[in-house]
Tab-separated table of C-alpha atoms and ligand atoms in Angstrom:
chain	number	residue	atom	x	y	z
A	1	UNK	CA	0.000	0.000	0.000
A	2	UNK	CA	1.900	3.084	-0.669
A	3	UNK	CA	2.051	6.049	1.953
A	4	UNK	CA	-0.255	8.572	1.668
A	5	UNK	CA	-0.163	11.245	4.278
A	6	UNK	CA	-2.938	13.660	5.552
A	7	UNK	CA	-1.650	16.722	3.371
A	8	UNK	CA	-1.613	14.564	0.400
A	9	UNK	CA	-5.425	12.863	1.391
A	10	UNK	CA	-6.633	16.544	1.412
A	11	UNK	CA	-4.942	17.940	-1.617
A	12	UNK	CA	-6.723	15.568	-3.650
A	13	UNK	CA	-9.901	16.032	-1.892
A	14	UNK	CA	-9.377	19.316	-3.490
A	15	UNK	CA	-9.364	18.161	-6.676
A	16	UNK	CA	-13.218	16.615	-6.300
A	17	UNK	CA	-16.559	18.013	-7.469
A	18	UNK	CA	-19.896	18.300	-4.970
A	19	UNK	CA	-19.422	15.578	-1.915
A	20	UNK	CA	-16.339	15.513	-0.360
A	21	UNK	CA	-14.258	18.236	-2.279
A	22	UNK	CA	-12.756	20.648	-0.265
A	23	UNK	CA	-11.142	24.087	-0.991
A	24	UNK	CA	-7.943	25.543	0.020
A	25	UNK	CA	-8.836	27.074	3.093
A	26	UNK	CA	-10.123	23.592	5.169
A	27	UNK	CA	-7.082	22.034	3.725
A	28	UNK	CA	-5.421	24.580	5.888
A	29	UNK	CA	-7.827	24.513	8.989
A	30	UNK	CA	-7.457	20.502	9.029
A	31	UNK	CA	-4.023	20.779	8.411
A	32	UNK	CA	-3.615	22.976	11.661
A	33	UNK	CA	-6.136	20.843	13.374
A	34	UNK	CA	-4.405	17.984	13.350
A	35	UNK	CA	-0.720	19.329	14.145
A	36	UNK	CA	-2.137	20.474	17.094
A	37	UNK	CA	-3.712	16.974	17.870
A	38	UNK	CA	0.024	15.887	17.480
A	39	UNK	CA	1.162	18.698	20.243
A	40	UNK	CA	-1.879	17.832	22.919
A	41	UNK	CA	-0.474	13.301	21.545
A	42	UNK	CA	2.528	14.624	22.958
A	43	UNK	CA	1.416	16.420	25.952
A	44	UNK	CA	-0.509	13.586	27.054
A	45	UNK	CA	2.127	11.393	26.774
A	46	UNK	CA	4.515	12.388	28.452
A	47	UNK	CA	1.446	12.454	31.513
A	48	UNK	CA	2.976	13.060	35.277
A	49	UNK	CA	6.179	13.521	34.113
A	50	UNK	CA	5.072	16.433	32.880
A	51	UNK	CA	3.404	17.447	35.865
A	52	UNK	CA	0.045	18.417	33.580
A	53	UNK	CA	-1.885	15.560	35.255
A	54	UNK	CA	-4.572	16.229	37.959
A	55	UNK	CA	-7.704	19.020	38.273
A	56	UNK	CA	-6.944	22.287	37.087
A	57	UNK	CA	-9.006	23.873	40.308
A	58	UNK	CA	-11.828	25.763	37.831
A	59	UNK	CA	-14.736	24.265	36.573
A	60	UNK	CA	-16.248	24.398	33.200
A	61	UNK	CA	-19.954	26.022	31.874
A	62	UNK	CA	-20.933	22.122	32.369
A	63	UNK	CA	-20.405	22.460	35.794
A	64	UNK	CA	-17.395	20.020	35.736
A	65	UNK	CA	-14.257	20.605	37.293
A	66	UNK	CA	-12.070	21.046	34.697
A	67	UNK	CA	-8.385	18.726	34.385
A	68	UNK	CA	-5.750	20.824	33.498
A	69	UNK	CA	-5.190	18.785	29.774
A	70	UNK	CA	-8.260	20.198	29.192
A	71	UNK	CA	-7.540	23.716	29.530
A	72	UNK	CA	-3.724	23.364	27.803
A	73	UNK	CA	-5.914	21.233	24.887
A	74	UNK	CA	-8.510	24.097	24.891
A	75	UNK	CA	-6.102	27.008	24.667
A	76	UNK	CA	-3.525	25.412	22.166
A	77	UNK	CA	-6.537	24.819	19.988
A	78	UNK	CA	-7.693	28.281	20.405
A	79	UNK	CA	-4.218	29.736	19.144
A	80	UNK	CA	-3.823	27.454	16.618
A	81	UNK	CA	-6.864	27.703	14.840
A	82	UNK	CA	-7.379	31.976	15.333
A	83	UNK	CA	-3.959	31.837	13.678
A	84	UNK	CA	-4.790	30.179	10.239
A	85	UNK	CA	-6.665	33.201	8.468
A	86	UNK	CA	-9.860	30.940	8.111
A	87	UNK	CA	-11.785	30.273	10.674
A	88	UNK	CA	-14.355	33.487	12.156
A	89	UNK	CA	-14.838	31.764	15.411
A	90	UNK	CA	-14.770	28.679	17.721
A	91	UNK	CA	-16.892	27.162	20.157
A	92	UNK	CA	-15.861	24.800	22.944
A	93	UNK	CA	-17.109	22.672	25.840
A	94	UNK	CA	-15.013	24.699	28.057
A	95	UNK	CA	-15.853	28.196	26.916
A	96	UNK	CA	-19.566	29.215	28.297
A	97	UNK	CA	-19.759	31.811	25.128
A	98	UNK	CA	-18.136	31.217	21.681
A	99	UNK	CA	-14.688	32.876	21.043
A	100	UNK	CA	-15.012	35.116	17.526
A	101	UNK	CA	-11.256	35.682	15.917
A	102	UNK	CA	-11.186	39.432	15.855
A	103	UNK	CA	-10.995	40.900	12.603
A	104	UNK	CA	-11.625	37.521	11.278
A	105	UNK	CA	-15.904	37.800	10.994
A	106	UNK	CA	-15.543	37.258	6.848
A	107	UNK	CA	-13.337	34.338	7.278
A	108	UNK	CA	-15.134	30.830	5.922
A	109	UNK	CA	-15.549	28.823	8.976
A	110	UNK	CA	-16.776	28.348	12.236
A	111	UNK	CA	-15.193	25.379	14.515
A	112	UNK	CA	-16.849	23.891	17.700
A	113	UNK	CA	-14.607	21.329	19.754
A	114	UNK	CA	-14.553	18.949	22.705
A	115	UNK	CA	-10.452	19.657	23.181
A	116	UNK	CA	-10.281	16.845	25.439
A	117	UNK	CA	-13.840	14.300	25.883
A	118	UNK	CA	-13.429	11.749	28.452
A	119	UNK	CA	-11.002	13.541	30.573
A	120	UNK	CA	-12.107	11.341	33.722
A	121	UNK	CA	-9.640	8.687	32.033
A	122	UNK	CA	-6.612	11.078	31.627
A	123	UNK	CA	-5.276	10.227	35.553
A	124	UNK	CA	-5.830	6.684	35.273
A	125	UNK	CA	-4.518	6.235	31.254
A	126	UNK	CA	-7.239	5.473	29.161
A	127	UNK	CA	-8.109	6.460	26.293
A	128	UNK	CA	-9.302	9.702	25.612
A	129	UNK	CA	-9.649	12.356	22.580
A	130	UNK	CA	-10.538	15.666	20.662
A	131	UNK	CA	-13.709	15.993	18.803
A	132	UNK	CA	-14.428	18.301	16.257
A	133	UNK	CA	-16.885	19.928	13.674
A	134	UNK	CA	-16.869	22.423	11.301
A	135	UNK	CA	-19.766	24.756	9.919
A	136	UNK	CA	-19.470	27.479	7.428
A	137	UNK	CA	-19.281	30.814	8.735
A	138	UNK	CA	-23.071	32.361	7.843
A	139	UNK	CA	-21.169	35.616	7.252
A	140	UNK	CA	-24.224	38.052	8.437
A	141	UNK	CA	-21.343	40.547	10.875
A	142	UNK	CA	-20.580	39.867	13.999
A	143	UNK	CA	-20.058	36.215	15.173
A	144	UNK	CA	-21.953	35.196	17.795
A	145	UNK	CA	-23.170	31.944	19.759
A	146	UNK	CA	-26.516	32.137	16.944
A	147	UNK	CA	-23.969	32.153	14.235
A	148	UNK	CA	-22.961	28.122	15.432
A	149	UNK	CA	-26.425	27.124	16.106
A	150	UNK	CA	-26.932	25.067	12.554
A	151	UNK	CA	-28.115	21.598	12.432
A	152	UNK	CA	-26.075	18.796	12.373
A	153	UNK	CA	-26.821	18.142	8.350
A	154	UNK	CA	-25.266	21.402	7.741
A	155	UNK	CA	-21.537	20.222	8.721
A	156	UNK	CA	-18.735	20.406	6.302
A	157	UNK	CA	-16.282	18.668	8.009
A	158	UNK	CA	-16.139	16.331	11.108
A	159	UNK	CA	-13.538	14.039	13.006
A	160	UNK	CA	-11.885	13.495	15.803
A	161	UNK	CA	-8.659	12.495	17.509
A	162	UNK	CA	-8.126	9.308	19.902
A	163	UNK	CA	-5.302	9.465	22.022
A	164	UNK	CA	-4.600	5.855	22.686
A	165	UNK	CA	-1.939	2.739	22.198
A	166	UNK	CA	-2.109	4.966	18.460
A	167	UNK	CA	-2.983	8.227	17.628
A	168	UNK	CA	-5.435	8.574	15.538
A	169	UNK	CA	-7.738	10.823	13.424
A	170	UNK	CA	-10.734	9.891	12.008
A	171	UNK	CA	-12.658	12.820	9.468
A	172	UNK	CA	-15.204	13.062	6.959
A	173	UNK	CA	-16.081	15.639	4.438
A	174	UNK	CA	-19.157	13.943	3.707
A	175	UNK	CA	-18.048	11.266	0.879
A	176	UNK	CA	-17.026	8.186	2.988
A	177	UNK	CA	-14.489	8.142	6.434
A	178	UNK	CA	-11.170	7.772	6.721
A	179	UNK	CA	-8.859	7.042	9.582
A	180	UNK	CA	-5.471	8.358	9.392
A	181	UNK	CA	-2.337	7.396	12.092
A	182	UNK	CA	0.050	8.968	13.702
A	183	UNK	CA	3.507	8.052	13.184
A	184	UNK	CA	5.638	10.333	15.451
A	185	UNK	CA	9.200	9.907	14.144
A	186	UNK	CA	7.904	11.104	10.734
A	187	UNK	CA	5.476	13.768	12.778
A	188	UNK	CA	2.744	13.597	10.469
A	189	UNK	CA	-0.830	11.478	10.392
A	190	UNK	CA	-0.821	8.744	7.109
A	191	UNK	CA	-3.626	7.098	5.977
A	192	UNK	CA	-4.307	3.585	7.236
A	193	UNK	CA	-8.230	3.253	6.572
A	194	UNK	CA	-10.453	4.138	3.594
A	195	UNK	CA	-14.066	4.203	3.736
A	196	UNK	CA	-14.358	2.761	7.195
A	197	UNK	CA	-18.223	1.307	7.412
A	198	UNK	CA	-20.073	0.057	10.706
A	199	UNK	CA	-22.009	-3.324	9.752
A	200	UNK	CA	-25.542	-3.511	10.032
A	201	UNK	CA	-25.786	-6.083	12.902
A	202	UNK	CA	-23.806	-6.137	15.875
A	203	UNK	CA	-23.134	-8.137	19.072
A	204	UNK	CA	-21.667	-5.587	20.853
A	205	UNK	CA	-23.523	-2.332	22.794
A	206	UNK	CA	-22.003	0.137	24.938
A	207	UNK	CA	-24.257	1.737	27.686
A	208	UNK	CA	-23.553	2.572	31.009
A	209	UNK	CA	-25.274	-0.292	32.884
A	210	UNK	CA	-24.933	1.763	36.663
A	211	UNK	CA	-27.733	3.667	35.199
A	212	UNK	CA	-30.180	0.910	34.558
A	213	UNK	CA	-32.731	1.681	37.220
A	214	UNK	CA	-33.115	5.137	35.633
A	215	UNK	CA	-33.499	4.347	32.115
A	216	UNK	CA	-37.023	4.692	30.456
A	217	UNK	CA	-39.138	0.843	29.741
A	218	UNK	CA	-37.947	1.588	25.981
A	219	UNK	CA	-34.427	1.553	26.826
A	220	UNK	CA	-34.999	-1.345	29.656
A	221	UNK	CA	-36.790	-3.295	27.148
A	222	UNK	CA	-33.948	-3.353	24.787
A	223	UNK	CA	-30.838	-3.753	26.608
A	224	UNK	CA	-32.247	-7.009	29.138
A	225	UNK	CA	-33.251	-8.540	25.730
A	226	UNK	CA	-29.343	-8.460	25.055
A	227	UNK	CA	-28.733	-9.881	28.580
A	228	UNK	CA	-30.966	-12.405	27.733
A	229	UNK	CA	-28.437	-13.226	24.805
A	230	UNK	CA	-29.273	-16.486	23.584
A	231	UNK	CA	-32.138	-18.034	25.959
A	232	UNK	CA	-34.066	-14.340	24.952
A	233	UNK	CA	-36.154	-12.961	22.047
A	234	UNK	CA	-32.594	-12.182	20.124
A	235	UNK	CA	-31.166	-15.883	20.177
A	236	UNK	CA	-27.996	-14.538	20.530
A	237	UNK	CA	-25.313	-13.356	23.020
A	238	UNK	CA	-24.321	-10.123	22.846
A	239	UNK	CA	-20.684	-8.426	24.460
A	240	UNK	CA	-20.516	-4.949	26.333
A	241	UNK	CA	-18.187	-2.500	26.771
A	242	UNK	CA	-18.176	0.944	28.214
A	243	UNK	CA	-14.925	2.831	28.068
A	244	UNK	CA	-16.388	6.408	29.575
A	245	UNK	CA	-14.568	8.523	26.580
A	246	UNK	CA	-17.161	8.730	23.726
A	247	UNK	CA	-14.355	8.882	21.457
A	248	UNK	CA	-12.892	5.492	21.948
A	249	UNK	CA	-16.144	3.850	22.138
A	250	UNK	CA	-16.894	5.733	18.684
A	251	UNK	CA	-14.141	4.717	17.482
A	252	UNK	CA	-14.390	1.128	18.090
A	253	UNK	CA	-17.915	1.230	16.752
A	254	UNK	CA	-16.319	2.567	13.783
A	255	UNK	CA	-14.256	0.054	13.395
A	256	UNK	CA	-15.749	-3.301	14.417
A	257	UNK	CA	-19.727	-2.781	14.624
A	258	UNK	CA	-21.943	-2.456	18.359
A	259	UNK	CA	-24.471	0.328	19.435
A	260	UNK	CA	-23.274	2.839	21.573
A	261	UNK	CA	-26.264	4.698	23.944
A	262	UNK	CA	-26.540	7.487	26.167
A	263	UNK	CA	-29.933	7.602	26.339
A	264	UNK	CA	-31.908	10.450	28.731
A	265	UNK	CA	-33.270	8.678	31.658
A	266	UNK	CA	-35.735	9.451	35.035
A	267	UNK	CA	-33.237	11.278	37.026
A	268	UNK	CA	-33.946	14.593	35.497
A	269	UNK	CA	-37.018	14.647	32.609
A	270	UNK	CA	-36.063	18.031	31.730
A	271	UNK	CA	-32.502	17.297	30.536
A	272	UNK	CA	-32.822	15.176	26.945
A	273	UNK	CA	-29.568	13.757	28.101
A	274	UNK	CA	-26.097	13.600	29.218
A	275	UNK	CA	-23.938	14.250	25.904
A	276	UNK	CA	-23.470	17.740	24.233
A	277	UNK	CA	-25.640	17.934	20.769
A	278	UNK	CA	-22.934	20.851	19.025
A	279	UNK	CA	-19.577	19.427	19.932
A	280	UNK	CA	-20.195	15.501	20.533
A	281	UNK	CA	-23.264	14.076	19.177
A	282	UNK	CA	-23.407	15.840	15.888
A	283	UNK	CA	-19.818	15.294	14.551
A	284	UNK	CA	-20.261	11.879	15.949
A	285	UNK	CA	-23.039	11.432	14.080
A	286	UNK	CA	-22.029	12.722	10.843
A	287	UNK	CA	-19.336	10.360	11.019
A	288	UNK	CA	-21.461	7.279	11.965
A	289	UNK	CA	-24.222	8.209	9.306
A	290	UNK	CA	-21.437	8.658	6.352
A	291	UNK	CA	-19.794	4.935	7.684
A	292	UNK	CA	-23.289	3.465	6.673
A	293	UNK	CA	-24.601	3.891	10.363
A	294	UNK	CA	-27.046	5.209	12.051
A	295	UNK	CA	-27.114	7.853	14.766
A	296	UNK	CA	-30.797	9.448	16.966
A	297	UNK	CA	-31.806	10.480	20.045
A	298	UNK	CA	-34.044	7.965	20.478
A	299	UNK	CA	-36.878	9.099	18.708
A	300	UNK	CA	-35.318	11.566	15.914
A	301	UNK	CA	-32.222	11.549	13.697
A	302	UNK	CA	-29.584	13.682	15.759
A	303	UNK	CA	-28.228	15.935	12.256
A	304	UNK	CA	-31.723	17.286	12.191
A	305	UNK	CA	-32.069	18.587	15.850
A	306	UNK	CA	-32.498	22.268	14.989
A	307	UNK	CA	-30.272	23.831	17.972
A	308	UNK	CA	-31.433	26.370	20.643
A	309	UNK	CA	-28.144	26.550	22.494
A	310	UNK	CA	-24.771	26.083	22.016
A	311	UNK	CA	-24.165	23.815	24.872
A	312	UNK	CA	-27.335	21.700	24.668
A	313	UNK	CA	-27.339	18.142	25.627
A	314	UNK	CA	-29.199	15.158	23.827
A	315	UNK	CA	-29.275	11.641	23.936
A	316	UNK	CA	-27.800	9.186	21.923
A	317	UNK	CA	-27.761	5.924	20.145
A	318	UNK	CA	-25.878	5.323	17.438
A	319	UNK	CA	-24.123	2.484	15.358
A	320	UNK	CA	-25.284	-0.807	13.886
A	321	UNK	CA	-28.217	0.473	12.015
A	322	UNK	CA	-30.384	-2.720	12.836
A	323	UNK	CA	-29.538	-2.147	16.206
A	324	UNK	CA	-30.455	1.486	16.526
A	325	UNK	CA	-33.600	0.784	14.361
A	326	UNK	CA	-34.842	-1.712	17.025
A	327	UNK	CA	-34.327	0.839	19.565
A	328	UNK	CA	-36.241	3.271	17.490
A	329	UNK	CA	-39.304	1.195	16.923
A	330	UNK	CA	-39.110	-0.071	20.959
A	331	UNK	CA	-39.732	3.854	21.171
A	332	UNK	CA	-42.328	4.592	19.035
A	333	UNK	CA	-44.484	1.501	20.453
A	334	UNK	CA	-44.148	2.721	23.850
B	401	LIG	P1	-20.424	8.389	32.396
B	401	LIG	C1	-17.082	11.871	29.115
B	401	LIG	O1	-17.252	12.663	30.284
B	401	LIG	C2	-18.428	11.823	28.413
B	401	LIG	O2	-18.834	13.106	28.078
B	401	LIG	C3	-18.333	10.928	27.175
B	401	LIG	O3	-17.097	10.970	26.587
B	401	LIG	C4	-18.659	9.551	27.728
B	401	LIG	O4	-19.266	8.692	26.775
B	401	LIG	C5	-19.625	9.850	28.888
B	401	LIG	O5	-19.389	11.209	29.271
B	401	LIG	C6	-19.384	8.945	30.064
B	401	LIG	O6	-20.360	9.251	31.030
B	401	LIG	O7	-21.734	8.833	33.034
B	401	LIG	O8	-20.419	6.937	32.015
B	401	LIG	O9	-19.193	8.771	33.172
């Protein structure tokens, strides 16, 4: 297979027509996107003995108290991106308002960002990552938190990074998904997947099972007809895994099959669930859709959830579309 690195994937995404063609200026903002993935690789590598492990002391606009990878990933993506000439403004889990690049309010796009999901795993080495999407800039002035609040189906770009045993990005531009690794010595991500697709049926779900007495009888329903495995309605056993970083369990969903659910549940009927619609549900969904998945809330397809606010939560179940379909119809027979 000969070597094809991320600045040579994009440049001939340049060269396509309609779905999946890029121009010049996301080749750039990709470009600085994922050289500053490689910085935060580094960062996290090097862990304690860089002394960045650990709570930061603040807490985020989620209420969460914030680890202090999370605010070096936030504010190295913040530079980075201001500084390549194309992006207006940026929205992140750990900002409470969006952060416009001054001067920049013409430029072509708009980026929203997780810097660092899953950061409960950083202390005790798991796998964690940086998820991003990217909207066009709807050039009317000023940017403000209404200028990022566009469906999911509007994205022109989505991906993410897991830091784990590899690096690795994973980004679509809409025509297909392809997964790209990191090899350090060279310092640069190369291709090592094309077209990555999620089969239709699955053994494998991912849920958090402590919050089973919470769920909703649709969500019951489903997942103790999995425990069932075999002697149940499904006549087969089914595997579960729950990392608690939404990238690698994306990721793994991406790459071998399984639902993966965060689905609201009882403990609070006015919050539609636990996972953040702007940053993590739609660019994970954009990806699963375009890898021949499927990704809702439960009752609707997450890229048409017309915001309201730029930190809104939703739920989500996503993957094997057979799986998610089943989970759909338990729903709308309830
Ligand atoms: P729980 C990480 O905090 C996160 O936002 C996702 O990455 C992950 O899937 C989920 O929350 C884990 O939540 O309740 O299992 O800790």
């Amino acid at each position: 297979m000969t070597r094809t690195n991320l600045s040579d994937f994009l440049n001939v995404c340049t060269t396509k027509q309609g779905k999946g063609g890029i121009d010049a200026a996301m080749v750039v903002l990709i470009e600085a996107m994922a050289d500053t993935c490689r910085h935060i690789s580094a960062n996290i590598h090097k862990g304690a003995l860089a002394g960045i492990l650990g709570s930061a002391g603040t807490e985020n606009v989620q209420g969460e108290t914030q680890k202090q990878l999370d605010v070096i990933a936030n504010d190295m993506l913040l530079e980075s991106l201001a500084q390549t000439g194309v992006v207006a403004g940026m929205a992140s889990e750990e900002l409470d308002d969006c952060s416009p690049v001054r001067g920049c309010e013409d430029r072509p796009y708009l980026v929203l960002f997780d810097p660092l999901d899953g950061s409960s795993n950083i202390d005790v080495n798991v796998s964690i990552g940086t998820i991003f999407s990217v909207l066009q800039n709807p050039e009317n002035g000023l940017i403000t938190n209404e200028s990022f609040l566009q469906a999911g189906h509007t994205q022109v770009a989505a991906g993410y990074v897991v830091y784990g045993p590899q690096t690795q990005m994973v980004l679509t531009f809409g025509d297909g998904v392809y997964g790209f690794t990191l090899d350090r010595e060279a310092a640069e991500f190369v291709l090592t997947a094309e077209r990555m697709q999620i089969s239709e049926d699955t053994k494998e779900f991912a849920i958090n099972m402590s919050n089973q007495r919470h769920w909703y009888a649709p969500v019951q329903k489903y997942i103790e007809e999995l425990l069932m495995g075999k002697t149940g309605p499904r006549g087969k056993d089914f595997n579960m895994r729950w990392i608690a970083s939404m990238v690698a369990d994306v990721h793994r969903v991406l790459t071998r099959g399984g639902i993966f659910m965060y689905p609201k549940d009882q403990r609070d009927p006015s919050k539609p669930g636990k996972l953040r619609l702007m940053y993590e549900a739609n660019p994970m969904s954009f990806l699963v859709e375009q890898a021949g998945g499927t990704a809702c809330d439960a009752e609707t397809r997450i890229l048409d959830i017309e915001p309201l606010d730029l930190h809104q939560r939703c739920s989500v179940v996503l993957g094997s579309a057979n799986e998610v379909n089943r989970v759909l119809s338990y729903h709308q027979t309830a």
